Tab-separated table of C-alpha atoms in Angstrom:
chain	number	residue	atom	x	y	z
W	1	ALA	CA	1.742	35.051	-7.464
W	2	ALA	CA	0.386	33.828	-4.160
W	3	ALA	CA	-0.822	36.396	-1.656
W	4	ILE	CA	1.423	36.840	1.336
W	5	PHE	CA	-0.222	37.547	4.684
W	6	SER	CA	1.669	38.991	7.589
W	7	GLY	CA	-0.683	37.657	10.234
W	8	CYS	CA	-1.737	41.231	10.922
W	9	SER	CA	-4.513	41.286	8.370
W	10	GLU	CA	-7.535	43.239	9.443
W	11	ARG	CA	-10.691	41.389	10.289
W	12	PRO	CA	-13.387	42.025	7.690
W	13	ALA	CA	-15.631	44.978	8.491
W	14	LYS	CA	-19.010	44.220	10.017
W	15	PRO	CA	-21.827	44.521	7.491
W	16	SER	CA	-23.746	47.812	7.662
W	17	ASN	CA	-26.966	45.992	8.575
W	18	TYR	CA	-25.486	44.271	11.634
W	19	VAL	CA	-27.270	45.499	14.761
W	20	GLN	CA	-25.294	45.379	18.001
W	21	GLU	CA	-27.826	44.553	20.735
W	22	ASN	CA	-26.652	44.425	24.344
W	23	SER	CA	-30.054	44.560	26.046
W	24	THR	CA	-31.164	41.706	28.266
W	25	ASN	CA	-34.698	42.531	27.069
W	26	GLN	CA	-33.909	40.829	23.752
W	27	ASN	CA	-33.178	37.169	22.965
W	28	CYS	CA	-32.387	35.279	19.770
W	29	TYR	CA	-36.054	35.178	18.678
W	30	SER	CA	-36.799	38.865	19.205
W	31	TYR	CA	-33.415	39.877	17.779
W	32	ALA	CA	-33.746	37.880	14.558
W	33	PHE	CA	-37.342	38.869	13.832
W	34	GLY	CA	-37.088	42.488	15.036
W	35	LEU	CA	-39.603	42.013	17.854
W	36	PRO	CA	-39.946	44.467	20.760
W	37	TYR	CA	-39.116	42.162	23.680
W	38	SER	CA	-37.602	38.820	24.611
W	39	ALA	CA	-40.092	36.007	24.054
W	40	ASN	CA	-40.586	32.386	23.186
W	41	PRO	CA	-42.165	31.601	19.824
W	42	GLY	CA	-45.913	31.820	20.376
W	43	ASP	CA	-45.783	34.482	23.101
W	44	TYR	CA	-47.063	37.223	20.793
W	45	SER	CA	-50.149	35.217	19.878
W	46	ILE	CA	-51.038	33.322	23.066
W	47	THR	CA	-54.699	32.566	23.495
W	48	ASN	CA	-56.488	33.618	26.659
W	49	SER	CA	-56.514	30.053	27.955
W	50	ASN	CA	-52.714	29.753	27.579
W	51	SER	CA	-53.278	26.090	26.736
W	52	ASP	CA	-50.977	26.469	23.748
W	53	TYR	CA	-48.126	28.271	25.531
W	54	MET	CA	-44.747	26.892	24.490
W	55	TYR	CA	-43.202	24.554	27.098
W	56	LYS	CA	-46.469	24.261	29.041
W	57	THR	CA	-47.095	20.661	27.998
W	58	LYS	CA	-43.861	19.600	26.283
W	59	SER	CA	-40.145	19.983	26.884
W	60	VAL	CA	-38.969	19.231	23.325
W	61	TYR	CA	-40.477	20.778	20.194
W	62	THR	CA	-39.811	19.866	16.584
W	63	PRO	CA	-38.792	22.552	14.087
W	64	ALA	CA	-42.251	22.199	12.493
W	65	GLU	CA	-43.984	22.842	15.820
W	66	ILE	CA	-41.860	25.917	16.529
W	67	THR	CA	-42.489	27.136	12.979
W	68	THR	CA	-46.234	27.012	13.696
W	69	PHE	CA	-45.735	29.211	16.785
W	70	ILE	CA	-43.660	31.674	14.721
W	71	GLU	CA	-46.173	31.854	11.891
W	72	ARG	CA	-48.954	32.486	14.405
W	73	ASP	CA	-46.932	35.273	16.084
W	74	MET	CA	-46.053	36.959	12.797
W	75	ASP	CA	-49.705	36.782	11.732
W	76	ALA	CA	-50.774	38.398	15.027
W	77	LEU	CA	-48.128	41.108	14.532
W	78	ASN	CA	-49.056	41.585	10.856
W	79	LYS	CA	-45.404	40.911	9.964
W	80	PRO	CA	-44.891	39.133	6.634
W	81	VAL	CA	-42.922	35.890	6.960
W	82	ARG	CA	-42.745	32.710	4.937
W	83	VAL	CA	-40.788	29.485	5.099
W	84	VAL	CA	-38.377	29.103	2.171
W	85	ASP	CA	-36.383	26.124	0.933
W	86	SER	CA	-33.290	28.085	-0.012
W	87	LEU	CA	-31.533	31.312	0.932
W	88	LYS	CA	-31.918	32.312	-2.717
W	89	ASP	CA	-35.722	32.283	-2.378
W	90	LYS	CA	-35.851	35.618	-0.556
W	91	LEU	CA	-37.189	38.696	-2.304
W	92	ASP	CA	-35.492	42.107	-2.359
W	93	ASN	CA	-37.688	43.381	0.504
W	94	GLU	CA	-36.941	40.376	2.735
W	95	TYR	CA	-34.122	39.021	4.854
W	96	ILE	CA	-33.408	35.450	5.963
W	97	VAL	CA	-33.689	34.053	9.477
W	98	ALA	CA	-32.417	30.536	10.204
W	99	MET	CA	-33.847	28.461	13.077
W	100	LYS	CA	-32.680	25.236	14.684
W	101	THR	CA	-33.806	23.468	17.796
W	102	SER	CA	-32.440	20.631	19.836
W	103	THR	CA	-33.558	17.177	20.857
W	104	ILE	CA	-31.520	17.466	24.079
W	105	VAL	CA	-33.190	18.734	27.260
W	106	ILE	CA	-31.027	21.116	29.306
W	107	PRO	CA	-31.246	19.705	32.849
W	108	SER	CA	-31.065	23.082	34.605
W	109	ILE	CA	-34.147	24.409	32.794
W	110	GLY	CA	-35.920	21.155	31.921
W	111	VAL	CA	-36.490	21.961	28.237
W	112	ALA	CA	-34.710	21.708	24.900
W	113	ASP	CA	-33.629	25.072	23.533
W	114	TYR	CA	-34.066	26.672	20.106
W	115	HIS	CA	-31.926	29.313	18.403
W	116	PHE	CA	-32.235	31.857	15.611
W	117	ALA	CA	-29.700	33.665	13.425
W	118	VAL	CA	-30.202	36.402	10.852
W	119	GLN	CA	-28.327	36.559	7.554
W	120	LEU	CA	-26.615	39.873	6.898
W	121	SER	CA	-26.027	41.732	3.634
W	122	ASP	CA	-22.606	40.151	3.075
W	123	GLY	CA	-23.899	36.595	3.647
W	124	SER	CA	-22.513	36.305	7.194
W	125	TRP	CA	-24.796	35.660	10.179
W	126	ALA	CA	-25.652	37.460	13.418
W	127	ASP	CA	-27.338	36.038	16.491
W	128	LYS	CA	-28.056	36.879	20.116
W	129	PRO	CA	-27.538	34.025	22.576
W	130	GLY	CA	-30.175	34.575	25.269
W	131	GLN	CA	-29.430	37.627	27.398
W	132	MET	CA	-25.845	37.851	26.113
W	133	PRO	CA	-24.895	40.600	23.625
W	134	SER	CA	-25.514	39.974	19.949
W	135	ARG	CA	-22.595	38.717	17.920
W	136	TRP	CA	-21.555	38.702	14.309
W	137	ASN	CA	-19.926	35.905	12.340
W	138	ALA	CA	-19.967	33.458	15.281
W	139	LEU	CA	-22.029	30.808	13.510
W	140	ASP	CA	-22.996	29.736	10.011
W	141	GLY	CA	-26.759	29.651	9.521
W	142	THR	CA	-26.379	26.870	6.960
W	143	ALA	CA	-24.242	24.577	9.139
W	144	ILE	CA	-25.486	21.072	9.949
W	145	ALA	CA	-25.387	21.830	13.695
W	146	TRP	CA	-24.732	24.807	15.964
W	147	ASP	CA	-23.036	24.869	19.348
W	148	LEU	CA	-24.567	26.061	22.622
W	149	SER	CA	-21.663	27.650	24.502
W	150	ASN	CA	-19.327	24.726	25.112
W	151	VAL	CA	-21.859	22.029	24.108
W	152	LYS	CA	-20.846	21.039	20.576
W	153	ASN	CA	-23.614	20.346	18.035
W	154	TYR	CA	-26.373	21.064	20.581
W	155	TYR	CA	-28.761	22.569	18.010
W	156	ASN	CA	-29.033	19.374	16.022
W	157	THR	CA	-32.260	19.482	14.006
W	158	GLU	CA	-32.782	20.457	10.403
W	159	THR	CA	-32.716	24.194	9.731
W	160	VAL	CA	-35.870	26.114	8.895
W	161	PHE	CA	-35.302	29.245	6.815
W	162	PHE	CA	-37.740	32.148	7.043
W	163	ALA	CA	-37.971	35.020	4.572
W	164	VAL	CA	-39.004	37.989	6.718
W	165	GLY	CA	-40.470	41.175	5.265
W	166	ARG	CA	-38.612	44.376	6.087
């Protein structure tokens, strides 16, 4: 027999490992990787000369370039992270972070944005759009593109998946 729904079905419960983060001192990068403060990839490992600071010389970065900044940060923080081809490649002591960037410069800030989402225990995703509160189940980390507010398919590059040590 087919299931009958009244339209009053409860929304699924949030996974126990979802972290509600309302602080403006966190952004998508710090939220997904469990870092102490809002930052751009590379900020935790900037050299004294700052010649390699993200957005200093370029306004659009490829996923590979951002991945290099992330790997350098995680190395500086002694936080285990590795790029994986599939969500199934994570180990028991790891969780998955998905990252996309855009090829479209936002006129008001003069750069193309990036975004991160973290996979939760039930397979759903959580993210934190900039200084806005974190959210659960608002995007699919495996989708071809992600939206930026009302800009459809803004995050339009391939996805890089990171297995992050707990």
